[in-house]
Short mmCIF file of C-alpha atoms in Angstrom, two decimals:
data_model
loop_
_atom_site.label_atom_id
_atom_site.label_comp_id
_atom_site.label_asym_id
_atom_site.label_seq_id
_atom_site.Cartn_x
_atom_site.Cartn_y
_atom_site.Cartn_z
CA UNK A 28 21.71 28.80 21.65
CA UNK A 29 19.42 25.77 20.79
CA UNK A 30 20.96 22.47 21.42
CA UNK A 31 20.18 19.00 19.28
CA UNK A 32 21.89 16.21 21.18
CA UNK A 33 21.79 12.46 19.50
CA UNK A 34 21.28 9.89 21.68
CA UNK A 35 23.29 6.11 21.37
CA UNK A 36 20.33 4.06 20.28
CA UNK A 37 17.15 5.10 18.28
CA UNK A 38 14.43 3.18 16.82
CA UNK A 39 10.65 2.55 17.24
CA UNK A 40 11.27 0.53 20.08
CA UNK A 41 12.96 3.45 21.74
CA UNK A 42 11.89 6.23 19.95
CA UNK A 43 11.59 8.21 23.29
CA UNK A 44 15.27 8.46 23.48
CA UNK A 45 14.89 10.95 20.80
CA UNK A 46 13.43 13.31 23.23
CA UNK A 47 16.95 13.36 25.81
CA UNK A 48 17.94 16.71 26.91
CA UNK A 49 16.14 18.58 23.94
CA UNK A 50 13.27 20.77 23.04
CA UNK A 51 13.74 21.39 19.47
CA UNK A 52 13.93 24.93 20.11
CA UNK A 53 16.24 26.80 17.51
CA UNK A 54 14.39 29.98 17.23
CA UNK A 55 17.00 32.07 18.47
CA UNK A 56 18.90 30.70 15.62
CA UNK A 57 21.52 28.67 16.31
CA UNK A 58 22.12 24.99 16.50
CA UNK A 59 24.87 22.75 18.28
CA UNK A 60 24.92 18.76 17.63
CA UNK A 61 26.57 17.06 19.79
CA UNK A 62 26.49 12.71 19.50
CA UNK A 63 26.23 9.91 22.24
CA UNK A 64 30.16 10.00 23.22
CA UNK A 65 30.64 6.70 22.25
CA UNK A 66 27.89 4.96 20.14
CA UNK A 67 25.29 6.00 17.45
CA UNK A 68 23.01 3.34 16.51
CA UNK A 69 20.00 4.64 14.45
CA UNK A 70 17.58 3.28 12.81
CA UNK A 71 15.64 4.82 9.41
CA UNK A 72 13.25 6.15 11.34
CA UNK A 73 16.10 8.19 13.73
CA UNK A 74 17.96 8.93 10.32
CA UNK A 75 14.55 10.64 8.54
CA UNK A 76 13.59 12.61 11.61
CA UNK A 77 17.43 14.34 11.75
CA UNK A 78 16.87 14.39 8.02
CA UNK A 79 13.70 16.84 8.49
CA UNK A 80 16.10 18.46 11.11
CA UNK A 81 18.68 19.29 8.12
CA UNK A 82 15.58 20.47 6.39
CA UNK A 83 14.65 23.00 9.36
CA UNK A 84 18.22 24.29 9.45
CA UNK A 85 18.20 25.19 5.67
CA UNK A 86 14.81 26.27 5.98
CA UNK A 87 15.58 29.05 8.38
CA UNK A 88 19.13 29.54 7.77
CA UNK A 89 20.34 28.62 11.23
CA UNK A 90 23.93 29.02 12.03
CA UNK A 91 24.76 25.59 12.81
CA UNK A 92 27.81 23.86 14.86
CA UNK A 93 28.43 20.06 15.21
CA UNK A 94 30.84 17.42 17.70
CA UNK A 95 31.62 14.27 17.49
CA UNK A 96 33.98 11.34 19.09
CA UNK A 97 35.41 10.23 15.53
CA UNK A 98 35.98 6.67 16.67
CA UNK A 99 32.29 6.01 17.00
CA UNK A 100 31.86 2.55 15.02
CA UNK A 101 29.31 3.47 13.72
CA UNK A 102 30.09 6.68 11.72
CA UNK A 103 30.96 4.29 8.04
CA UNK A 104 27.21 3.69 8.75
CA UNK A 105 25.69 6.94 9.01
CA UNK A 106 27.54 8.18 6.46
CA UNK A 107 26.69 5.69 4.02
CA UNK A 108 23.14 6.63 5.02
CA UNK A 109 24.03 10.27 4.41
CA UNK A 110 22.87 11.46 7.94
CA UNK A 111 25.45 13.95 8.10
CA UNK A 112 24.79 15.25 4.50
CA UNK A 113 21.03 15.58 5.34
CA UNK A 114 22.08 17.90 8.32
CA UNK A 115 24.53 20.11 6.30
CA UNK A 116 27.88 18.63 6.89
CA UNK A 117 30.58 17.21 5.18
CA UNK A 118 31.40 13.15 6.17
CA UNK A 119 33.51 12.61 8.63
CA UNK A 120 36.06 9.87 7.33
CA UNK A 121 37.25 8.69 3.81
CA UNK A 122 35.61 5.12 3.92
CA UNK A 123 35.55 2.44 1.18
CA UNK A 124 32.27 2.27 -0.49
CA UNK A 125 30.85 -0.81 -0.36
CA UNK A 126 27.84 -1.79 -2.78
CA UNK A 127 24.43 -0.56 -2.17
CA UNK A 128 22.16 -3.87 -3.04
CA UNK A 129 20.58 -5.91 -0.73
CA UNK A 130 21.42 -3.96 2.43
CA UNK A 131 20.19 -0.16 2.77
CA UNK A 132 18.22 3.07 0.92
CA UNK A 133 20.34 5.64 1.73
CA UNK A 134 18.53 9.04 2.89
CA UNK A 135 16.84 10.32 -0.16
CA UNK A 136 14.83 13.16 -1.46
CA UNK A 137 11.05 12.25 -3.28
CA UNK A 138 10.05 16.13 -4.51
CA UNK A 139 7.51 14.93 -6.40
CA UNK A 140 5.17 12.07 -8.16
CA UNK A 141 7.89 11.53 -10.99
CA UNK A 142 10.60 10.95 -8.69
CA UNK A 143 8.52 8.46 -6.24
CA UNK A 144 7.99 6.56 -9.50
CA UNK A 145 11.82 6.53 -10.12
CA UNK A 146 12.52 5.65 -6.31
CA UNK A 147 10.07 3.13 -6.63
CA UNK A 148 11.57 1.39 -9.48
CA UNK A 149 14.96 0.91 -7.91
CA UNK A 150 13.50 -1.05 -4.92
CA UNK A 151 13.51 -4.31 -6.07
CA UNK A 152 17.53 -4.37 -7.26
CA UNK A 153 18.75 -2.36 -4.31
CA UNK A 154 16.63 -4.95 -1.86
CA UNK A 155 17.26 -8.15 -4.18
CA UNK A 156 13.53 -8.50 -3.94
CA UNK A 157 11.64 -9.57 -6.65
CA UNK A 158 8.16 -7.61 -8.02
CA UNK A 159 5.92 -10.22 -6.71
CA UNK A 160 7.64 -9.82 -3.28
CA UNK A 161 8.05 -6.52 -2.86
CA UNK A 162 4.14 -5.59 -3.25
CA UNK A 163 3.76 -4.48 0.49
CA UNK A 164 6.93 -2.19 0.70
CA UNK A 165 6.37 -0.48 -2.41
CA UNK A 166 2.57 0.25 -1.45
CA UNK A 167 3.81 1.56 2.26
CA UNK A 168 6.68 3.61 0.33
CA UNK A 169 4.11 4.84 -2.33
CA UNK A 170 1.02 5.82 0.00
CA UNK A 171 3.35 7.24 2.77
CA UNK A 172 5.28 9.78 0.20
CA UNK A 173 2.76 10.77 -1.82
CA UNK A 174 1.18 12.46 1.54
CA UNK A 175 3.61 13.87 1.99
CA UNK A 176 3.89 14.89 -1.87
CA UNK A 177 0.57 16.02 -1.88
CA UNK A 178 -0.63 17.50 1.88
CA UNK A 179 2.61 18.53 3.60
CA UNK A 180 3.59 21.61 2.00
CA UNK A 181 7.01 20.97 2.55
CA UNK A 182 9.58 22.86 0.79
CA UNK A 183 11.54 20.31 0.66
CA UNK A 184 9.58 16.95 -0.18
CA UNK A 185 9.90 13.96 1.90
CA UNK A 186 12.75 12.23 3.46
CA UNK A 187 12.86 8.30 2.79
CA UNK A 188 15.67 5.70 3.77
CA UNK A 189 15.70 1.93 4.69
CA UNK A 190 17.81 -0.71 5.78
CA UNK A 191 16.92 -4.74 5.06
CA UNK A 192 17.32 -7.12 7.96
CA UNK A 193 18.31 -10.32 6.20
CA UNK A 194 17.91 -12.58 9.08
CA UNK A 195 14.63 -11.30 10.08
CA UNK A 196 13.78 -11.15 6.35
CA UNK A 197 12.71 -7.14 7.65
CA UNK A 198 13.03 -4.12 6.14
CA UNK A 199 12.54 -0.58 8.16
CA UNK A 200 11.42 1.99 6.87
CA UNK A 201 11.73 6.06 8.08
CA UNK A 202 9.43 8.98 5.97
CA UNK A 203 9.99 12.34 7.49
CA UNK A 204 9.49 15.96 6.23
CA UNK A 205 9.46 19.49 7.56
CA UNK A 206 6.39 20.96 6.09
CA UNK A 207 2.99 21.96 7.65
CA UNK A 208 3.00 18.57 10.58
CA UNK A 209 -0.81 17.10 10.88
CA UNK A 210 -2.93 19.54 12.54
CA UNK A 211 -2.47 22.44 10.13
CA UNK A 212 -2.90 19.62 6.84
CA UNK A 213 -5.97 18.82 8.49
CA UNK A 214 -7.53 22.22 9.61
CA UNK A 215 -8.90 23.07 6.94
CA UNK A 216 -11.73 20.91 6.34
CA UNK A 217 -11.84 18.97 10.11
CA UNK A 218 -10.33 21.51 12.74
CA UNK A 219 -8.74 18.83 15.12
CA UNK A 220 -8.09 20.83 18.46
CA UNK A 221 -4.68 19.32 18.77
CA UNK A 222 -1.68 17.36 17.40
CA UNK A 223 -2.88 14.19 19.15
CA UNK A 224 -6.76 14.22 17.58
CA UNK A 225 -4.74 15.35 14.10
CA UNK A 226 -2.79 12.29 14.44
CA UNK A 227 -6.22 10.90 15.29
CA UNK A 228 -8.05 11.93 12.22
CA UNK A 229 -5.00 10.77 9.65
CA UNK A 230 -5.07 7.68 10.87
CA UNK A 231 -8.98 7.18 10.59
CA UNK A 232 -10.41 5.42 7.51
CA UNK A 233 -12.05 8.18 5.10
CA UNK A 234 -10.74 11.44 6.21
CA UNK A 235 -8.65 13.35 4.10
CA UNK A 236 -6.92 16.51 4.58
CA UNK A 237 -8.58 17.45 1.16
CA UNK A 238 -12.00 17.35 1.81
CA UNK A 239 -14.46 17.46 4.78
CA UNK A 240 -16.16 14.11 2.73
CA UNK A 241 -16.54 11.70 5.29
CA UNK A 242 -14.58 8.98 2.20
CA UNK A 243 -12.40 11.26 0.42
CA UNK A 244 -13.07 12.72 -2.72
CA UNK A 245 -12.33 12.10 -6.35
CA UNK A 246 -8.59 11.60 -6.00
CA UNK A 247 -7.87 10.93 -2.35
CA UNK A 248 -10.19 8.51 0.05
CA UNK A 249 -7.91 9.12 2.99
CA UNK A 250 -7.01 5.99 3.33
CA UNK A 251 -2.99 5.78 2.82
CA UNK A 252 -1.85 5.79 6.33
CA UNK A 253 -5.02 3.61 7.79
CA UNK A 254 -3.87 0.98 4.94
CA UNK A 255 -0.20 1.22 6.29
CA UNK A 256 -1.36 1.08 10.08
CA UNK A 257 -3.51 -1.91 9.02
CA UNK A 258 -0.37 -3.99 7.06
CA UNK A 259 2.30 -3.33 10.56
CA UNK A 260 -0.39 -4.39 12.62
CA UNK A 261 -1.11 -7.66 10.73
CA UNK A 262 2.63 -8.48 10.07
CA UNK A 263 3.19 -8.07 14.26
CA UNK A 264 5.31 -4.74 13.47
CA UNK A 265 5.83 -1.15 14.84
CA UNK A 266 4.47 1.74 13.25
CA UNK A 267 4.83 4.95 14.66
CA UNK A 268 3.81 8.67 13.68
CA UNK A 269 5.02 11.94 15.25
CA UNK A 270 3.88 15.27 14.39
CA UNK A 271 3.80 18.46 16.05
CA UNK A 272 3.95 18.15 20.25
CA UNK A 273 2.15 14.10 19.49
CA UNK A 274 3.12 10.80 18.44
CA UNK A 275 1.41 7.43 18.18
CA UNK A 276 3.35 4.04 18.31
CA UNK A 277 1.57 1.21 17.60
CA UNK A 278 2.52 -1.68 19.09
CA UNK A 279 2.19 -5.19 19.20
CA UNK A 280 1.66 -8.48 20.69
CA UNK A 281 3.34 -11.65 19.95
CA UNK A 282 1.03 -14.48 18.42
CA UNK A 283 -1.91 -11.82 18.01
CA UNK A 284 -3.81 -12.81 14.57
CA UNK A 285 -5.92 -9.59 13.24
CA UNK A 286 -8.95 -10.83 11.90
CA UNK A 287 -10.44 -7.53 11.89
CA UNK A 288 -9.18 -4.23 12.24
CA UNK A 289 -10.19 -0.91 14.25
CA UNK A 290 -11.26 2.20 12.32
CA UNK A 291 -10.91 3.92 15.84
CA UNK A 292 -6.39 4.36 16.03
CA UNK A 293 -6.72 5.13 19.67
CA UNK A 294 -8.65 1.74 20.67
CA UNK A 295 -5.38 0.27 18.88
CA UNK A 296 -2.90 -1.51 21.38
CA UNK A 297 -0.93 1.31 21.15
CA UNK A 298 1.02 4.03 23.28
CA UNK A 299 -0.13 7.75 22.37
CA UNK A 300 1.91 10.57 23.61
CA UNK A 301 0.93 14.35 24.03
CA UNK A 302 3.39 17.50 25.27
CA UNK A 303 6.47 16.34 23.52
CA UNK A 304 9.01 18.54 22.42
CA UNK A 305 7.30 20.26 18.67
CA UNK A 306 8.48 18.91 15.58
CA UNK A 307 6.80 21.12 13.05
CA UNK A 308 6.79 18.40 10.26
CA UNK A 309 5.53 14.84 10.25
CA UNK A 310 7.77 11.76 11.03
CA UNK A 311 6.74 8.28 9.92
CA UNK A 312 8.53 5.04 10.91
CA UNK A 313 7.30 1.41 9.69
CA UNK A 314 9.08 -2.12 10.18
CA UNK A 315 7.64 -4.57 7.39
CA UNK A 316 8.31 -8.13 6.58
CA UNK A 317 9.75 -9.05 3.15
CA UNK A 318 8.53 -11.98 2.29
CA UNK A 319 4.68 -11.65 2.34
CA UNK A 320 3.08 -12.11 -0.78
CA UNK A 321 0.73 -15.08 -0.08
CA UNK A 322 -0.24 -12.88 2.43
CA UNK A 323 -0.48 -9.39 0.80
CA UNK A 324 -3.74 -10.05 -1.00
CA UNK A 325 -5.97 -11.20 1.41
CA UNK A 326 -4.67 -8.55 3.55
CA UNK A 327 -5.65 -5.49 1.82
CA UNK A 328 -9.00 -7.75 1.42
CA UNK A 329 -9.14 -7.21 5.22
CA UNK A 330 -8.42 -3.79 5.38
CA UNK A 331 -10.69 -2.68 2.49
CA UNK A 332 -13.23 -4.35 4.71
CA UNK A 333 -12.71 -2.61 7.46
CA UNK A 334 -12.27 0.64 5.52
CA UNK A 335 -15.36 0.03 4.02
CA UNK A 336 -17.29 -0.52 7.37
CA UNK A 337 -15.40 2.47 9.30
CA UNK A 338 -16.37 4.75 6.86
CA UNK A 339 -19.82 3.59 5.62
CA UNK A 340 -21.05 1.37 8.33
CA UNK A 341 -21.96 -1.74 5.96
CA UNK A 342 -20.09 -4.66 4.68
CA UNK A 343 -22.10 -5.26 1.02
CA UNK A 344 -19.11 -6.89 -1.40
CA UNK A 345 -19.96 -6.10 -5.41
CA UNK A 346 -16.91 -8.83 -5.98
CA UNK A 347 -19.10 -11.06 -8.37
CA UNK A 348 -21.09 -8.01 -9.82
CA UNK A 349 -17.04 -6.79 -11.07
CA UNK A 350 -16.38 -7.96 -14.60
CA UNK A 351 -13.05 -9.31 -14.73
CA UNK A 352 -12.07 -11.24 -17.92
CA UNK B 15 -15.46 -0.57 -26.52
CA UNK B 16 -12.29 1.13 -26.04
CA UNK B 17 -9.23 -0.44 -24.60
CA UNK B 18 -6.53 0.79 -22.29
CA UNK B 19 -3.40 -1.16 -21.43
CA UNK B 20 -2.11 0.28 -18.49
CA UNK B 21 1.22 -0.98 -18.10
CA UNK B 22 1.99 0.85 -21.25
CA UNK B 23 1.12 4.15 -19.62
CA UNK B 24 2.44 3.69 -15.87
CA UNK B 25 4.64 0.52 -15.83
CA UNK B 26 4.50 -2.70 -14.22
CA UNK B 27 3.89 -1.01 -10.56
CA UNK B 28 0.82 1.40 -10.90
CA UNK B 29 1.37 3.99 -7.94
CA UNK B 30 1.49 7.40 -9.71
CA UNK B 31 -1.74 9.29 -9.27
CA UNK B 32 -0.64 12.44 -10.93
CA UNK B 33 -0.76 9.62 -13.68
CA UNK B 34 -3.97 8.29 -12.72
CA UNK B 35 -6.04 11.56 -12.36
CA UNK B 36 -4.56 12.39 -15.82
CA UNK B 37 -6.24 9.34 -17.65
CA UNK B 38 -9.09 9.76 -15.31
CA UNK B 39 -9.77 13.17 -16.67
CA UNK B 40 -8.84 12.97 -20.14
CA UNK B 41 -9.50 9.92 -21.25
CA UNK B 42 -11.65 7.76 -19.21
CA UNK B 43 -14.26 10.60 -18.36
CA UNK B 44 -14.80 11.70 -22.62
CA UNK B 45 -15.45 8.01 -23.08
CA UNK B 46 -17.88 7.92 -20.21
CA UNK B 47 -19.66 10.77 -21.14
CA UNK B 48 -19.75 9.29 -24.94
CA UNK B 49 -21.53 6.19 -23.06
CA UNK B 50 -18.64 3.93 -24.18
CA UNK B 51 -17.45 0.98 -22.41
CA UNK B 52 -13.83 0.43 -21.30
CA UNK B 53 -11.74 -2.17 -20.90
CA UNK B 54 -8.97 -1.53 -18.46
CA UNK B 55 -6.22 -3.92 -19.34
CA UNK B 56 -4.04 -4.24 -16.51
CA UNK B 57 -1.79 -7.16 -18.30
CA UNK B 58 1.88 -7.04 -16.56
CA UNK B 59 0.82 -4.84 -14.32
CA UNK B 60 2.34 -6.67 -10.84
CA UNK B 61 0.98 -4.50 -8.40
CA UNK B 62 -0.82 -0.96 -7.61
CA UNK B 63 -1.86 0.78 -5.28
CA UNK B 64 -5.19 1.84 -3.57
CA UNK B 65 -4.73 5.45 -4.31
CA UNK B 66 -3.86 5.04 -7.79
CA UNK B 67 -7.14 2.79 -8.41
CA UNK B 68 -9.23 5.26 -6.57
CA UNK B 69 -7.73 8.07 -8.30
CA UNK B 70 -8.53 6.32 -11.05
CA UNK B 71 -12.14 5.00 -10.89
CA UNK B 72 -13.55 6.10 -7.80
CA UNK B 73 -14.99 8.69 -9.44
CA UNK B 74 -17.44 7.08 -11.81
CA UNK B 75 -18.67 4.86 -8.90
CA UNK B 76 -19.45 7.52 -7.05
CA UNK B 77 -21.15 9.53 -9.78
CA UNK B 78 -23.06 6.47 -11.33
CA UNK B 79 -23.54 4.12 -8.80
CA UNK B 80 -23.74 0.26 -9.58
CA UNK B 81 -24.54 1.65 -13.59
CA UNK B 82 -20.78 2.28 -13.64
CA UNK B 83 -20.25 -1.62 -12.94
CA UNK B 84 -21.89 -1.98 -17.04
CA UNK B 85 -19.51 0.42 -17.85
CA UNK B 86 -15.80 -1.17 -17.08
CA UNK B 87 -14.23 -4.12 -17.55
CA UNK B 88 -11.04 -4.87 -16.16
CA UNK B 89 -8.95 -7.85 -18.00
CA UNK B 90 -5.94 -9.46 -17.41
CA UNK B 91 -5.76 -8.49 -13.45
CA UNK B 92 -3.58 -10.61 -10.88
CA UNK B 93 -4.61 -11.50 -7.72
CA UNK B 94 -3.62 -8.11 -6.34
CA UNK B 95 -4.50 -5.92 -8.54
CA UNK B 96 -8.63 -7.54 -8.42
CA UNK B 97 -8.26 -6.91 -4.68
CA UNK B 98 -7.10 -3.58 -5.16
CA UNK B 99 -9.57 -2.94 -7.81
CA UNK B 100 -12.73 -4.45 -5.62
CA UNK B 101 -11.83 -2.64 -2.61
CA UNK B 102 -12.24 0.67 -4.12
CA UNK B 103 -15.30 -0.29 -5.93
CA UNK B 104 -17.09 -1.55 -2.59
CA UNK B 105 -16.26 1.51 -0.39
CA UNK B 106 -17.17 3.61 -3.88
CA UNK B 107 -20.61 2.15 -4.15
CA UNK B 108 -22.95 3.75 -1.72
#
């Protein structure tokens, strides 16, 4: 019987924890959750991994069994984040629902480009942001999703939930689904060897799982995730990616300013990790800060810069040649 | 030369590429062919995205080359959306 045990504490700081006692092994069929005893705190990226777990369980029809110490404080919380919907059970307690705004995106389900466009319109009254602040979230949200949308062949779509840090004036962020995981979204056209050089390749300025173009093609330049990289990195944040047996966490150091950034991921200060436990899907997790909009325009200055010279090796700017009236 | 106000056909945040391929293909590239100009009016439009202005433009960059900088005009852009809209030019040029 295949066992998913949830640790007391997960977020991209610990994401390891993830990895206690289990292999993600269900193939004989069968599942039993069992929780921390006696706390659960999870962050969104902990909530949209056991969101792609739900997603595996439906997917194969598992016979699934679940226990847990119902005075964990924490169970108003992951309810109101529907972790125990997304893995196929009913909530736990009758608890008083308390307004959405300003606090949390429960998990949610983006199928497709119309519903990322509805998602992305409730942002700014669920986070009390306004549209001139919330520039950098929706870009992560949108570019994130719609790889998912459009290269993970997941059944289901993408995962997506959030929670807003008012204090820290943060908002995390956790993308997860259970389709084809890196290395298979990427075979076609660049044959990586393994999860970690897949994880390599997506995160490398100009390759896209659609074409073997070193820049992308008509509709895709492969450069969604290498933007998102780029925009933790400059705002002194954790980004991490897991797919398949691999993950990358990028991490950072306090006071660093990012005048330029790396095409090369792995040169990144960063911690990459091969022989996990295989998640057949693709988790993304992503702490941003809110208030950034002075800062949002030179940034993706920065990184088209450095997209520009990772992919084509030359930094000429046609800025002034641009007619803008 | 033929205007387009975007807003009016994606909103005020212009992420949706299904969106953007669609006025790529059917209404941009007829024009283009025709050897009209555009004008890409991107007044209230607060943000986009990177995708959606590469799904949007790259193409005639990388088909035409600098020519295609005679060809569009974009009016009424913030401070983010030029960005946006100059990034994807540069790295279209070659």
């Amino acid at each position: 019987m295949g066992k998913l045990y949830i640790p007391n504490s997960i977020s991209l700081r610990n994401f390891d924890n993830i990895f206690k006692g289990n292999d993600f092994d269900f193939n004989d069929g069968d599942i039993t959750i069992s929780f921390h005893p006696q706390y659960v705190a999870m962050a969104p990226v902990g909530l949209a991994f056991y969101a792609a777990i739900g997603d595996l369980i439906n997917k194969n029809n598992y016979t699934k069994a679940a226990s847990m110490n119902h005075s964990i404080k924490s169970i108003p919380y992951l309810q109101r984040m529907k972790l125990f919907g997304s893995l196929g059970f009913s909530d736990i307690r009758t608890t008083e629902i308390h307004d959405e705004t300003g606090r949390f995106i429960p998990l949610t389900k983006i199928r497709n480009g119309e519903e990322l466009t509805s998602f992305i319109k409730t942002i700014d009254p669920i986070l009390h942001t306004t549209r001139e602040n919330s520039r950098t979230i929706k870009h992560v949200f949108s570019e994130i999703l719609r790889n998912v949308i459009e290269h993970s062949n997941s059944p289901y779509g993408g995962n997506v939930c959030a929670t807003y840090n008012k204090r820290r004036e943060k908002i995390s962020i956790g993308i997860s689904d259970i389709g084809d995981g890196l290395k298979k979204a990427l075979t076609k056209y660049h044959h990586p060897d393994s999860d970690k050089r897949a994880i390599e390749l997506a995160l490398t300025p100009g390759i896209s799982g659609a074409t073997k173009r070193i820049g992308g093609n008509y509709e895709n330049a492969g450069a969604g995730l290498f933007f998102t990289k780029c925009i933790a990195q400059a705002t002194h944040n954790h980004f991490l990616i897991y797919s398949g047996s691999s993950y990358y966490k990028l991490k950072y150091r306090k006071n660093q300013k990012y005048k330029e950034f790396n095409p090369k991921p792995f040169d990144d200060f960063c911690t990459i990790k091969e022989g996990l436990p295989y998640f057949p899907g693709t988790v993304v997790g992503i702490d941003i800060n809110i208030k950034d909009d002075k800062a949002f325009n030179n940034l993706i200055e920065r990184i088209g810069t450095a997209y520009r010279l990772g992919v084509k090796k030359e930094s000429k700017d046609y800025y002034k040649k641009i007619k803008f009236t | 030369m033929k205007t387009l106000l975007i807003s009016e056909l994606v909103g005020n945040f212009a992420e949706n590429k299904d969106d953007a391929r669609d006025i790529r293909l059917n209404t941009l590239k007829p024009l283009v062919d025709k050897g009209e100009k555009i004008c890409l009016d991107f007044k209230s439009v607060d943000s986009t995205t990177q995708s959606f202005v590469h799904a949007l433009i790259s193409q005639f960059f990388q088909d035409n080359g600098e020519k295609a900088l005679s060809i569009f005009e974009f009016k009424n852009c913030n401070k983010p959306v030029k960005t946006l809209i100059t990034t994807v030019i540069n790295y279209s040029l070659e």
